[in-house]
Amino acid sequence: MKNLRRLNCLISRILLPVRRSEPRYCSSVTNSVTATNNFKTRLSSGPRFQDFTGEVTGDSDKHCYLSAELEMGNSRKVYFETYGCQMNVNDTEIAWSILQRKGYQRTANVNEADVILLVTCSIREKAEQTIWNRLQQIKAMKKKRLKSPIKIGILGCMAERLKTELLEREKLVDILAGPDAYRDLPRLLTVADGDHQACNVLLSLEETYADIMPVHRASYGHSAFVSIMRGCDNMCSYCIVPFTRGRERSRPISSILEEIRMLSDQGVKEVTLLGQNVNSYRDTSEEQFCDSGLTKLSRGFKTVYRTKQGGMRFSDLLDSVSCIDPNMRIRFMSPHPKDFPDEVLHLIAERSNICKHIHLPAQSGSSQILTRMRRGYTRETYLDLVDTVKKIIPDVSLSSDFISGFCGETEDDHQQTLSLIKEVGYNVGFLFAYSMRKKTHAYHRLQDDVPVEVKQRRLQECIIVFREEALRVNSALINSTQLVLVEGESKRSAKDLCGRTDGNLKVIFPKEDVALPAESTSAPINAGDYILVKILSSSSQSLRGRAISHSSLRGTVK
Ligand code: SAH
Ligand code: SF4
Ligand code: F3S
């Protein structure tokens, strides 16, 4: 496996940089002897083959054909703009950690940036369009800044998906780095300094950035994302993620625990474990695609790949993580319904610091559509899981993702989705109109045959039903007392505070001093405090209440 990664890296060294103007390492071939001689002279004074393979000696940050000084940032200011899912937020922290070590500085002001890096998303056409538009604005900035030229980089899923278009169409883009190539950023930026476009979008079978401590910069400093696995093997027929992020691989448990211990020492009160398939985490060996169709799992779920055996599983990880700090909330995102064995559900039920919120992305309520989506479950299998979850964790709050207007979706399929939303009763939902993505199974094999207006109408109907149900589920919390982790001032009013319940619902409540536990004195409320809040009213999206007292995570970790 290690050799494969080295081979990947080696290939990237040989393929790059991409020529923009005068080539630095190779010359166009002509038949003249002079040209050949020139070429030889250039080669003899340029890097040797061993220089490219220098990495094989071990230090993965070292590129022998570029001197260490050349790779230094020299206090140049980097501005990041992050789009897409939480994985991208965490990847930004990893990319920044790598550049910081090379002496770059970070700026929050795009106008003073020397390097602008967009961390991009390809999940739907709209997500990509937002980034194309932003790129036009940034290119205009670059054209104006002649004295201290700006370097523009496209990172993340679009870099992977649209490498050719980006490099050929967008001549002002200097670097492209796919999700597995962030270690290479300093080198890519150095190559870009020589006025070359530089690109590394190779996917790796084992990159987990396990040894890179991300520089956490959550919008509120008491919560942090910790990436535990990368990639996805599920190959849902509509989804681009397996193509942009590559094969599923898990980060070693020891490095995850080390990072969370460090976060606990820094006073972080909430950690969200991240992965595209977070609950299929397994710290071990390889798995292979199964030629003979779907692999059967427990509860009637199936996968298109052969499942891994042995090793530390998600329940083992969750168990260890929850023992680090009983006063630190643990969440995880985004799980797949196929990977919820009873031990995971019982663990969530038992541990007071594992939040009783489960994201169960359904995508559709129709078995026919689910089969076409290659989700590996039917409506019945999904509803059975919901029943089991509710039995084992009675006060659980559920959220989900749905896609309206997938290939071949009939009015009846759509009605089944509406009825599933009503039957389950989610607190929160993420609903999307289907957006066809090249490379996917659906693109090659299915017809995107639901007209745009119909997709939009069905989406609106799903949103309406979702809101009605969320309002019903949330109003059941009125008069209850919820333990809220305070995020800070409410966006709407500085007189109010905002925080989240264990179930991940937003709660707004007036800013006032409240009693400290077991003391008669009261104290102001700060971000990062646990507060008991009595819920007085609700909407489909949030709760309102009144603070009762300071508190901590109740119960002890068993
Ligand atoms: N790995 C996660 C989330 C992946 S992307 C999971 O499986 O739950 C987040 C959501 O985007 C998906 O759950 C799906 O609802 C939506 N999505 C993915 N591809 C899409 C597409 N082509 N069109 C519309 N929505 C899509
Ligand atoms: Fe995409 Fe499916 Fe993987 Fe989620 S599980 S990332 S929807 S392929
Ligand atoms: Fe988007 Fe890539 Fe995340 S496509 S949703 S940024 S994995």
PDB file of C-alpha atoms and ligand atoms in Angstrom, residues 123 231-242 276-277 334-336 361 363 373-375, ligand 2:
ATOM      1  CA  ILE A 123     -22.151  17.937  -5.512  1.00  0.00           C
ATOM      2  CA  GLY A 231     -13.678   8.854   0.426  1.00  0.00           C
ATOM      3  CA  CYS A 232     -16.699   6.719  -0.292  1.00  0.00           C
ATOM      4  CA  ASP A 233     -17.211   3.281  -1.822  1.00  0.00           C
ATOM      5  CA  ASN A 234     -20.976   3.343  -1.919  1.00  0.00           C
ATOM      6  CA  MET A 235     -21.364   4.552  -5.475  1.00  0.00           C
ATOM      7  CA  CYS A 236     -24.919   5.809  -5.089  1.00  0.00           C
ATOM      8  CA  SER A 237     -25.909   6.177  -8.724  1.00  0.00           C
ATOM      9  CA  TYR A 238     -26.508   9.967  -8.563  1.00  0.00           C
ATOM     10  CA  CYS A 239     -23.424  10.948  -6.581  1.00  0.00           C
ATOM     11  CA  ILE A 240     -20.120  12.459  -7.672  1.00  0.00           C
ATOM     12  CA  VAL A 241     -18.369  12.073  -4.292  1.00  0.00           C
ATOM     13  CA  PRO A 242     -16.744   8.666  -4.951  1.00  0.00           C
ATOM     14  CA  GLN A 276     -18.635  10.683   3.904  1.00  0.00           C
ATOM     15  CA  ASN A 277     -19.660   7.395   5.481  1.00  0.00           C
ATOM     16  CA  SER A 334     -22.577  11.889   7.776  1.00  0.00           C
ATOM     17  CA  PRO A 335     -23.571   8.319   8.503  1.00  0.00           C
ATOM     18  CA  HIS A 336     -25.131   5.827   6.099  1.00  0.00           C
ATOM     19  CA  PRO A 361     -30.176  10.186   4.862  1.00  0.00           C
ATOM     20  CA  GLN A 363     -32.969  10.162  -0.294  1.00  0.00           C
ATOM     21  CA  MET A 373     -30.244   5.171  -6.622  1.00  0.00           C
ATOM     22  CA  ARG A 374     -28.310   2.042  -5.529  1.00  0.00           C
ATOM     23  CA  ARG A 375     -28.795   2.920  -1.891  1.00  0.00           C
TER      24      ARG A 375
HETATM   25 FE1  SF4 B   2     -22.493   9.954  -2.220  1.00  0.00          FE
HETATM   26 FE2  SF4 B   2     -23.805   7.790  -1.526  1.00  0.00          FE
HETATM   27 FE3  SF4 B   2     -21.258   8.073  -0.848  1.00  0.00          FE
HETATM   28 FE4  SF4 B   2     -23.092   9.598   0.323  1.00  0.00          FE
HETATM   29  S1  SF4 B   2     -22.945   7.380   0.470  1.00  0.00           S
HETATM   30  S2  SF4 B   2     -21.138  10.247  -0.515  1.00  0.00           S
HETATM   31  S3  SF4 B   2     -24.545   9.914  -1.302  1.00  0.00           S
HETATM   32  S4  SF4 B   2     -22.031   7.844  -2.903  1.00  0.00           S
END
